[in-house]
Short mmCIF file of C-alpha atoms in Angstrom, two decimals:
data_model
loop_
_atom_site.label_atom_id
_atom_site.label_comp_id
_atom_site.label_asym_id
_atom_site.label_seq_id
_atom_site.Cartn_x
_atom_site.Cartn_y
_atom_site.Cartn_z
CA UNK A 256 0.21 0.03 -0.09
CA UNK A 257 0.67 3.62 -0.38
CA UNK A 258 2.89 5.29 2.34
CA UNK A 259 1.21 7.78 4.58
CA UNK A 260 4.02 10.34 4.14
CA UNK A 261 3.29 13.52 5.98
CA UNK A 262 1.97 15.94 3.48
CA UNK A 263 1.13 19.48 4.01
CA UNK A 264 -2.60 19.92 3.33
CA UNK A 265 -3.76 21.47 0.04
CA UNK A 266 -1.13 19.35 -1.99
CA UNK A 267 -3.14 18.37 -4.85
CA UNK A 268 -0.47 16.84 -6.48
CA UNK A 269 0.18 13.94 -4.04
CA UNK A 270 -3.42 12.79 -3.74
CA UNK A 271 -3.91 12.83 -7.89
CA UNK A 272 -0.26 11.07 -7.79
CA UNK A 273 -1.79 8.32 -5.26
CA UNK A 274 -4.98 7.86 -7.34
CA UNK A 275 -2.88 7.39 -10.11
CA UNK A 276 -1.26 4.43 -8.99
CA UNK A 277 -3.97 2.94 -7.45
CA UNK A 278 -5.57 3.37 -10.91
CA UNK A 279 -2.44 2.08 -12.67
CA UNK A 280 -2.16 -1.19 -10.37
CA UNK A 281 -5.98 -1.66 -11.01
CA UNK A 282 -5.44 -1.98 -14.65
CA UNK A 283 -2.42 -3.77 -14.68
CA UNK A 284 -4.23 -6.43 -11.95
CA UNK A 285 -7.20 -6.64 -14.65
CA UNK A 286 -5.16 -7.31 -17.41
CA UNK A 287 -3.54 -9.84 -14.97
CA UNK A 288 -7.13 -11.55 -14.79
CA UNK A 289 -7.13 -11.71 -18.92
CA UNK A 290 -9.80 -8.78 -19.01
CA UNK A 291 -10.08 -4.84 -18.73
CA UNK A 292 -12.39 -2.30 -17.00
CA UNK A 293 -14.63 -0.88 -19.25
CA UNK A 294 -13.68 3.45 -19.43
CA UNK A 295 -17.63 3.88 -17.98
CA UNK A 296 -16.58 1.89 -15.15
CA UNK A 297 -13.24 3.64 -14.33
CA UNK A 298 -14.77 6.78 -14.91
CA UNK A 299 -17.36 6.16 -12.34
CA UNK A 300 -14.36 4.53 -9.90
CA UNK A 301 -12.78 7.73 -10.00
CA UNK A 302 -15.91 9.89 -9.78
CA UNK A 303 -16.60 8.33 -6.75
CA UNK A 304 -13.21 8.75 -5.20
CA UNK A 305 -13.23 12.70 -5.80
CA UNK A 306 -16.90 12.96 -4.53
CA UNK A 307 -15.08 11.30 -1.58
CA UNK A 308 -12.73 13.67 -1.80
CA UNK A 309 -14.32 16.75 -1.81
CA UNK A 310 -14.82 17.72 1.74
CA UNK A 311 -11.06 16.79 2.44
CA UNK A 312 -7.70 18.56 1.84
CA UNK A 313 -6.73 16.45 -1.01
CA UNK A 314 -4.13 14.94 0.77
CA UNK A 315 -2.06 12.04 0.02
CA UNK A 316 -3.46 10.41 3.32
CA UNK A 317 -6.93 11.59 1.79
CA UNK A 318 -7.08 9.87 -0.88
CA UNK A 319 -5.72 6.53 0.22
CA UNK A 320 -8.56 6.69 2.93
CA UNK A 321 -11.02 7.09 -0.16
CA UNK A 322 -9.30 4.44 -1.86
CA UNK A 323 -9.15 2.45 1.19
CA UNK A 324 -13.38 2.34 0.85
CA UNK A 325 -12.69 0.71 -2.46
CA UNK A 326 -10.28 -2.22 -1.43
CA UNK A 327 -6.82 -3.32 -2.87
CA UNK A 328 -6.80 -2.34 -6.27
CA UNK A 329 -5.97 -6.42 -6.81
CA UNK A 330 -9.19 -7.71 -5.30
CA UNK A 331 -11.41 -4.55 -7.07
CA UNK A 332 -9.75 -6.13 -10.49
CA UNK A 333 -10.91 -9.72 -9.12
CA UNK A 334 -14.46 -8.76 -8.52
CA UNK A 335 -14.42 -7.25 -12.27
CA UNK A 336 -13.42 -10.06 -13.87
CA UNK A 337 -15.57 -12.44 -12.07
CA UNK A 338 -18.51 -10.72 -13.17
CA UNK A 339 -17.01 -10.26 -16.82
CA UNK A 340 -17.35 -14.25 -16.71
CA UNK A 341 -20.28 -14.53 -15.02
CA UNK A 342 -22.05 -12.55 -18.11
CA UNK A 343 -22.34 -14.00 -21.58
CA UNK A 344 -20.22 -12.25 -22.89
CA UNK A 345 -16.17 -12.38 -22.30
CA UNK A 346 -13.18 -10.16 -22.05
CA UNK A 347 -13.48 -7.83 -25.09
CA UNK A 348 -15.54 -9.86 -27.19
CA UNK A 349 -13.60 -12.72 -27.71
CA UNK A 350 -16.14 -15.05 -25.58
CA UNK A 351 -19.67 -14.69 -26.75
CA UNK A 352 -22.49 -15.99 -29.07
CA UNK A 353 -23.44 -15.32 -32.51
CA UNK A 354 -26.69 -16.50 -34.02
CA UNK A 355 -27.25 -18.96 -30.94
CA UNK A 356 -23.91 -20.46 -31.12
CA UNK A 357 -21.31 -20.39 -28.74
CA UNK A 358 -17.74 -19.42 -30.10
CA UNK A 359 -14.20 -18.78 -28.01
CA UNK A 360 -11.06 -17.11 -29.96
CA UNK A 361 -9.20 -16.56 -26.81
CA UNK A 362 -5.89 -18.48 -26.97
CA UNK A 363 -6.32 -22.05 -25.78
CA UNK A 364 -5.15 -23.49 -22.58
CA UNK A 365 -5.09 -26.97 -21.70
CA UNK A 366 -6.67 -26.51 -17.92
CA UNK A 367 -9.19 -24.57 -20.13
CA UNK A 368 -9.90 -27.60 -22.54
CA UNK A 369 -9.78 -30.08 -19.92
CA UNK A 370 -12.63 -28.29 -17.74
CA UNK A 371 -14.50 -28.36 -20.94
CA UNK A 372 -14.15 -32.33 -22.16
CA UNK A 373 -14.44 -33.40 -18.48
CA UNK A 374 -17.01 -31.54 -16.13
CA UNK A 375 -19.17 -34.15 -14.21
CA UNK A 376 -20.47 -31.71 -11.98
CA UNK A 377 -22.09 -29.58 -15.74
CA UNK A 378 -25.11 -32.06 -16.54
CA UNK A 379 -24.86 -30.08 -20.11
CA UNK A 380 -23.37 -32.71 -22.53
CA UNK A 381 -22.79 -29.97 -25.53
CA UNK A 382 -20.51 -27.04 -24.05
CA UNK A 383 -18.52 -24.43 -26.10
CA UNK A 384 -15.94 -25.14 -28.05
CA UNK A 385 -12.45 -24.09 -26.71
CA UNK A 386 -11.61 -22.62 -30.05
CA UNK A 387 -13.82 -21.84 -32.37
CA UNK A 388 -17.54 -21.93 -33.24
CA UNK A 389 -19.96 -24.54 -31.68
CA UNK A 390 -19.78 -26.90 -29.13
CA UNK A 391 -17.90 -29.94 -27.76
CA UNK A 392 -18.76 -33.09 -26.01
CA UNK A 393 -18.39 -33.15 -21.91
CA UNK A 394 -17.51 -36.67 -21.82
CA UNK A 395 -18.41 -35.98 -18.03
CA UNK A 396 -21.47 -35.41 -18.21
CA UNK A 397 -21.85 -38.40 -20.77
CA UNK A 398 -20.42 -40.71 -17.95
CA UNK A 399 -22.53 -39.05 -15.22
CA UNK A 400 -25.44 -39.71 -17.42
CA UNK A 401 -24.44 -43.35 -18.51
CA UNK A 402 -24.33 -43.70 -14.66
CA UNK A 403 -20.36 -44.69 -15.14
CA UNK A 404 -19.37 -42.00 -12.61
CA UNK A 405 -21.12 -40.03 -9.95
CA UNK A 406 -20.73 -35.86 -10.75
CA UNK A 407 -18.51 -35.85 -7.29
CA UNK A 408 -16.61 -39.25 -7.43
CA UNK A 409 -13.52 -37.44 -7.52
CA UNK A 410 -12.63 -34.41 -5.35
CA UNK A 411 -10.16 -33.53 -8.48
CA UNK A 412 -10.41 -34.77 -11.72
CA UNK A 413 -7.42 -37.33 -12.50
CA UNK A 414 -5.48 -36.64 -10.01
CA UNK A 415 -5.78 -39.07 -7.43
CA UNK A 416 -5.22 -41.78 -9.81
CA UNK A 417 -1.49 -41.68 -9.57
CA UNK A 418 0.96 -39.93 -11.56
CA UNK A 419 2.07 -43.30 -13.28
CA UNK A 420 -1.23 -43.70 -14.38
CA UNK A 421 -1.70 -40.35 -15.80
CA UNK A 422 1.79 -40.38 -17.37
CA UNK A 423 0.69 -43.82 -18.99
CA UNK A 424 -2.29 -42.07 -20.98
CA UNK A 425 -0.20 -40.51 -23.33
CA UNK A 426 0.88 -43.64 -24.84
CA UNK A 427 -2.55 -43.96 -26.39
CA UNK A 428 -2.56 -41.27 -28.42
CA UNK A 429 1.41 -42.23 -29.29
CA UNK A 430 0.43 -45.49 -29.78
CA UNK A 431 -2.49 -44.20 -32.42
CA UNK A 432 0.17 -41.83 -34.15
CA UNK A 433 2.85 -44.14 -34.64
CA UNK A 434 0.39 -46.59 -36.29
CA UNK A 435 -0.50 -43.84 -38.54
CA UNK A 436 2.61 -43.24 -39.33
CA UNK A 437 3.37 -46.64 -40.29
CA UNK A 438 0.57 -47.23 -42.20
CA UNK A 439 1.12 -44.26 -44.18
CA UNK A 440 4.71 -45.26 -44.75
CA UNK A 441 3.62 -48.56 -45.83
CA UNK A 442 1.09 -47.77 -48.16
CA UNK A 443 2.05 -43.63 -49.70
CA UNK A 444 3.97 -45.32 -52.44
CA UNK A 445 0.87 -47.45 -53.86
CA UNK A 446 -1.20 -44.30 -54.03
CA UNK A 447 -2.11 -43.01 -57.19
CA UNK A 448 -0.74 -39.14 -58.26
CA UNK A 449 -4.35 -37.86 -57.55
CA UNK A 450 -6.79 -39.24 -54.39
CA UNK A 451 -9.84 -38.05 -52.75
CA UNK A 452 -9.57 -36.02 -50.03
CA UNK A 453 -13.22 -35.66 -49.52
CA UNK A 454 -16.84 -37.32 -49.69
CA UNK A 455 -20.59 -36.62 -49.92
CA UNK A 456 -22.84 -37.88 -48.27
CA UNK A 457 -23.96 -40.51 -50.84
CA UNK A 458 -20.35 -41.91 -50.32
CA UNK A 459 -18.48 -41.06 -53.65
CA UNK A 460 -15.52 -38.49 -53.33
CA UNK A 461 -16.23 -34.86 -54.54
CA UNK A 462 -12.66 -33.59 -53.74
CA UNK A 463 -9.10 -34.66 -54.91
CA UNK A 464 -5.75 -33.61 -54.25
CA UNK A 465 -2.13 -34.66 -54.45
CA UNK A 466 -1.06 -37.83 -52.06
CA UNK A 467 1.20 -35.22 -50.26
CA UNK A 468 -1.71 -32.64 -49.50
CA UNK A 469 -3.91 -36.10 -48.60
CA UNK A 470 -1.24 -37.17 -46.09
CA UNK A 471 -0.17 -33.76 -44.60
CA UNK A 472 -3.65 -32.87 -43.77
CA UNK A 473 -3.65 -36.37 -42.24
CA UNK A 474 -0.23 -35.23 -39.97
CA UNK A 475 -2.13 -31.96 -39.05
CA UNK A 476 -5.41 -33.73 -38.12
CA UNK A 477 -3.37 -36.97 -36.50
CA UNK A 478 0.08 -35.89 -35.05
CA UNK A 479 0.26 -32.25 -34.32
CA UNK A 480 -2.67 -32.91 -31.52
CA UNK A 481 0.00 -35.72 -30.39
CA UNK A 482 2.79 -33.46 -30.09
CA UNK A 483 0.97 -30.70 -28.22
CA UNK A 484 -0.45 -33.25 -25.79
CA UNK A 485 3.15 -34.58 -25.29
CA UNK A 486 3.97 -30.88 -24.46
CA UNK A 487 1.25 -30.35 -22.05
CA UNK A 488 2.83 -33.81 -20.08
CA UNK A 489 6.26 -32.76 -20.86
CA UNK A 490 5.85 -29.29 -18.85
CA UNK A 491 4.27 -30.91 -16.11
CA UNK A 492 0.75 -29.58 -15.75
CA UNK A 493 -1.76 -30.45 -13.84
CA UNK A 494 -2.88 -34.17 -13.79
CA UNK A 495 -6.73 -32.56 -14.91
CA UNK A 496 -4.84 -31.07 -18.19
CA UNK A 497 -2.81 -34.05 -19.17
CA UNK A 498 -5.04 -36.52 -18.84
CA UNK A 499 -7.47 -34.44 -20.99
CA UNK A 500 -4.99 -33.55 -23.36
CA UNK A 501 -4.08 -37.37 -24.09
CA UNK A 502 -7.76 -38.50 -24.80
CA UNK A 503 -8.57 -35.27 -26.89
CA UNK A 504 -5.34 -36.46 -28.98
CA UNK A 505 -6.44 -39.60 -28.78
CA UNK A 506 -10.07 -39.49 -30.45
CA UNK A 507 -8.09 -36.50 -33.15
CA UNK A 508 -5.43 -39.20 -34.34
CA UNK A 509 -7.79 -41.95 -34.31
CA UNK A 510 -9.79 -39.33 -36.97
CA UNK A 511 -6.89 -39.23 -38.58
CA UNK A 512 -6.35 -43.08 -39.19
CA UNK A 513 -9.75 -43.00 -40.60
CA UNK A 514 -9.50 -40.36 -42.70
CA UNK A 515 -6.44 -42.06 -44.05
CA UNK A 516 -8.04 -45.44 -44.54
CA UNK A 517 -10.84 -43.74 -46.06
CA UNK A 518 -8.40 -42.55 -48.49
CA UNK A 519 -6.92 -46.36 -49.12
CA UNK A 520 -10.18 -47.63 -49.27
CA UNK A 521 -11.79 -45.67 -52.15
CA UNK A 522 -8.75 -45.74 -54.26
CA UNK A 523 -8.75 -49.78 -53.88
CA UNK A 524 -11.97 -49.45 -55.43
CA UNK A 525 -14.30 -49.98 -52.22
CA UNK A 526 -17.63 -48.10 -51.82
CA UNK A 527 -18.96 -46.18 -49.07
CA UNK A 528 -17.55 -44.12 -46.19
CA UNK A 529 -17.99 -46.69 -43.57
CA UNK A 530 -14.03 -46.04 -42.50
CA UNK A 531 -15.14 -42.29 -41.99
CA UNK A 532 -18.36 -43.30 -39.65
CA UNK A 533 -16.03 -46.09 -37.62
CA UNK A 534 -13.56 -43.20 -37.40
CA UNK A 535 -16.08 -40.30 -35.92
CA UNK A 536 -17.16 -43.17 -33.88
CA UNK A 537 -13.88 -43.74 -32.46
CA UNK A 538 -13.60 -40.37 -32.38
CA UNK A 539 -15.66 -40.03 -29.60
CA UNK A 540 -15.85 -43.30 -27.89
CA UNK A 541 -12.11 -43.67 -27.58
CA UNK A 542 -11.36 -40.63 -25.45
CA UNK A 543 -14.42 -41.45 -23.11
CA UNK A 544 -13.40 -44.50 -22.59
CA UNK A 545 -9.56 -43.59 -21.30
CA UNK A 546 -11.34 -40.48 -19.60
CA UNK A 547 -13.80 -42.76 -17.64
CA UNK A 548 -11.21 -45.35 -17.06
CA UNK A 549 -9.08 -42.82 -15.62
CA UNK A 550 -11.66 -40.94 -13.10
CA UNK A 551 -12.75 -44.81 -12.11
CA UNK A 552 -9.08 -45.27 -10.63
CA UNK A 553 -8.87 -42.05 -9.28
CA UNK A 554 -12.20 -42.66 -7.30
CA UNK A 555 -11.17 -46.58 -6.18
CA UNK A 556 -7.94 -44.77 -4.87
CA UNK A 557 -10.18 -42.29 -2.81
CA UNK A 558 -11.97 -44.94 -1.77
CA UNK A 559 -8.85 -47.09 -0.68
CA UNK A 560 -7.70 -44.11 1.08
CA UNK A 561 -11.08 -43.25 3.08
CA UNK A 562 -12.72 -47.08 3.52
CA UNK A 563 -9.49 -48.51 4.81
CA UNK A 564 -8.42 -45.79 7.34
CA UNK A 565 -10.34 -44.35 10.17
CA UNK A 566 -14.37 -43.98 9.34
CA UNK A 567 -14.52 -40.25 11.11
CA UNK A 568 -11.50 -38.97 9.09
CA UNK A 569 -12.34 -36.44 6.69
CA UNK A 570 -9.98 -34.79 3.96
CA UNK A 571 -9.21 -31.32 3.50
CA UNK A 572 -7.82 -29.71 0.65
CA UNK B 126 -41.22 -15.30 -14.52
CA UNK B 127 -39.25 -13.32 -17.32
CA UNK B 128 -35.62 -14.28 -18.36
CA UNK B 129 -34.43 -11.13 -16.56
CA UNK B 130 -36.63 -12.23 -13.30
CA UNK B 131 -35.02 -15.56 -13.56
CA UNK B 132 -31.14 -14.73 -14.04
CA UNK B 133 -31.52 -11.73 -11.22
CA UNK B 134 -33.47 -14.33 -8.98
CA UNK B 135 -30.53 -17.08 -9.81
CA UNK B 136 -28.09 -14.55 -8.44
CA UNK B 137 -29.73 -13.84 -5.65
CA UNK B 138 -30.17 -17.56 -4.87
CA UNK B 139 -26.68 -18.56 -4.84
CA UNK B 140 -25.11 -16.51 -2.44
CA UNK B 141 -28.22 -17.78 -0.14
CA UNK B 142 -28.03 -21.50 -1.45
CA UNK B 143 -24.17 -21.94 -0.06
CA UNK B 144 -25.25 -20.38 3.49
CA UNK B 145 -28.36 -23.23 3.19
CA UNK B 146 -25.80 -26.01 2.32
CA UNK B 147 -23.34 -24.87 5.37
CA UNK B 148 -26.03 -25.04 7.71
CA UNK B 149 -27.46 -28.46 6.45
CA UNK B 150 -23.98 -29.72 7.00
CA UNK B 151 -24.06 -27.81 10.25
CA UNK B 152 -26.29 -30.67 11.19
CA UNK B 153 -24.83 -33.84 10.30
CA UNK B 154 -22.65 -34.71 7.54
CA UNK B 155 -24.58 -35.73 4.11
CA UNK B 156 -24.02 -36.88 0.50
CA UNK B 157 -24.28 -34.95 -2.42
CA UNK B 158 -28.20 -36.45 -3.52
CA UNK B 159 -28.89 -36.19 0.03
CA UNK B 160 -28.02 -32.52 -0.03
CA UNK B 161 -29.88 -32.09 -3.11
CA UNK B 162 -32.67 -33.94 -1.82
CA UNK B 163 -33.16 -32.15 1.57
CA UNK B 164 -33.06 -28.71 -0.07
CA UNK B 165 -35.88 -30.18 -2.56
CA UNK B 166 -37.82 -30.06 0.98
CA UNK B 167 -37.59 -26.27 0.72
CA UNK B 168 -39.01 -25.25 -2.75
CA UNK B 169 -37.60 -21.65 -2.16
CA UNK B 170 -34.17 -23.54 -1.99
CA UNK B 171 -34.66 -26.49 -4.21
CA UNK B 172 -31.21 -26.48 -6.66
CA UNK B 173 -30.76 -29.29 -9.53
CA UNK B 174 -27.39 -31.22 -9.09
CA UNK B 175 -26.17 -29.12 -12.17
CA UNK B 176 -25.84 -26.00 -9.41
CA UNK B 177 -25.53 -28.22 -6.42
CA UNK B 178 -22.12 -30.46 -7.23
CA UNK B 179 -20.16 -27.32 -8.78
CA UNK B 180 -21.02 -25.42 -5.39
CA UNK B 181 -19.81 -28.47 -3.30
CA UNK B 182 -16.76 -28.51 -5.25
CA UNK B 183 -16.16 -24.86 -4.74
CA UNK B 184 -16.69 -24.75 -0.79
CA UNK B 185 -14.62 -27.89 -0.51
CA UNK B 186 -11.72 -26.03 -2.80
CA UNK B 187 -11.93 -23.02 -0.49
CA UNK B 188 -11.65 -25.24 2.77
CA UNK B 189 -15.00 -24.83 4.42
CA UNK B 190 -15.79 -28.46 3.67
CA UNK B 191 -14.12 -31.84 3.55
CA UNK B 192 -15.24 -35.11 1.88
CA UNK B 193 -14.60 -38.77 2.52
CA UNK B 194 -16.48 -41.72 1.20
CA UNK B 195 -18.19 -43.65 3.70
CA UNK B 196 -19.34 -47.58 3.01
CA UNK B 197 -23.17 -47.01 1.88
CA UNK B 198 -25.67 -49.56 3.55
CA UNK B 199 -27.39 -49.49 0.33
CA UNK B 200 -25.27 -50.27 -2.96
CA UNK B 201 -21.99 -48.54 -3.48
CA UNK B 202 -19.92 -46.42 -1.04
CA UNK B 203 -20.68 -42.65 -1.24
CA UNK B 204 -18.74 -39.29 -0.59
CA UNK B 205 -20.04 -37.20 2.27
CA UNK B 206 -19.75 -33.80 3.22
CA UNK B 207 -18.76 -32.28 6.48
CA UNK B 208 -18.13 -28.55 7.50
CA UNK B 209 -14.22 -27.93 8.36
CA UNK B 210 -13.44 -25.97 11.39
CA UNK B 211 -12.82 -23.32 9.31
CA UNK B 212 -16.55 -23.84 8.16
CA UNK B 213 -17.88 -23.95 11.04
CA UNK B 214 -16.69 -20.57 12.04
CA UNK B 215 -18.08 -19.30 8.32
CA UNK B 216 -21.35 -20.55 8.67
CA UNK B 217 -21.46 -18.70 12.37
CA UNK B 218 -20.41 -15.60 10.72
CA UNK B 219 -22.74 -15.95 7.65
CA UNK B 220 -25.99 -16.66 9.75
CA UNK B 221 -25.31 -13.32 11.21
CA UNK B 222 -24.69 -11.69 7.94
CA UNK B 223 -27.88 -13.30 7.21
CA UNK B 224 -29.78 -12.81 10.16
CA UNK B 225 -29.15 -8.71 9.89
CA UNK B 226 -29.52 -8.73 6.55
CA UNK B 227 -32.92 -10.63 6.65
CA UNK B 228 -34.71 -7.89 9.23
CA UNK B 229 -32.93 -5.40 6.89
CA UNK B 230 -34.32 -6.60 3.93
CA UNK B 231 -37.83 -6.88 5.84
CA UNK B 232 -37.78 -3.47 6.66
CA UNK B 233 -36.40 -2.09 3.09
CA UNK B 234 -39.42 -4.32 1.38
CA UNK B 235 -42.01 -3.02 3.74
CA UNK B 236 -45.40 -4.00 1.93
CA UNK B 237 -44.31 -3.29 -1.42
CA UNK B 238 -43.29 -6.98 -1.42
CA UNK B 239 -45.86 -9.46 -2.35
CA UNK B 240 -45.91 -12.40 0.00
CA UNK B 241 -47.23 -15.72 -1.81
#
């Protein structure tokens, strides 16, 4: 806080300096919450302080007293940030709705991704995407709906399962990516100069490209997410974020395998798009299975901890 | 109720329901489903599981309540919640705030507020 140095009465520049410092800290703290306080709100806060100072000598001490009423700038910024996230519109319009569809164009984080794809306390199965327009599946709600888990089974998702289980989840998408790489390596030279890259609902290809373009697309969908998931693991993020990253990348790699398999299938004279449908199913089922498995292991670990120990013991966090 | 009324009353209930859960746990430990059911006995306080579980999670993270698994006489084990010492203190403080607020609100609303 600001020093209450003995200031001669009427020395207004000092009061102004104290107030300016407060508002600078407020703006900095708001930025730290990824938000900014609207100019109207800032003007109103200043007007409030000015009014409080009206009958005083405008010393730095008076300004400090008036500002104390608002709390620390950090606490005030927190309150504004809470208010901003409570409303439908996020900071600076980066989050919101267009034509009834949710959108979010903030840089995605592994924590936010985790909270979207696994929130068993939220009964909504479709939740806003972490990045882009539309919805994504809240596998936690799906698991509660199918009675595989209860909303409060785990105190903190995926943390009780143990670090070995958490680390092992990365093996699933890595294995899928290796399988994808092996499949591409084994078949890529057999592809003709032009391959189908898009299929209509009737199962007939309606878009074509070079094999290289097809392989690059499959790599972007199937390998890049696994590298990102590996980075989340290697950077020692929270188990929640790590398991969610494993699960989401596993789904995307399975989808990439199916897209490539679809290309091979069509090139070799197959008709229909069943490989794609199998991929779409795997895109949902595999992450779901992984997340539910880890969550249930976490629950089992919590139960072992509580049910074997003294029955009156609680766990605080 | 209009959408605006709905949003405003849900804001109003959020804080109150938090105190209601602390009051409930002050009387003794309870599991999630039990908390939802017992609040539902008071129509003004009834909340959906979708509201209750995030609230319980937040109370636990802020250290006001603790959770522990217990064997259930029927079916699988259940996770029970109880007040921590911090939670007991917070409950006492919040109850005091509530009592002051309740009287003040009654005075402020006076006869303007419809009772039904």
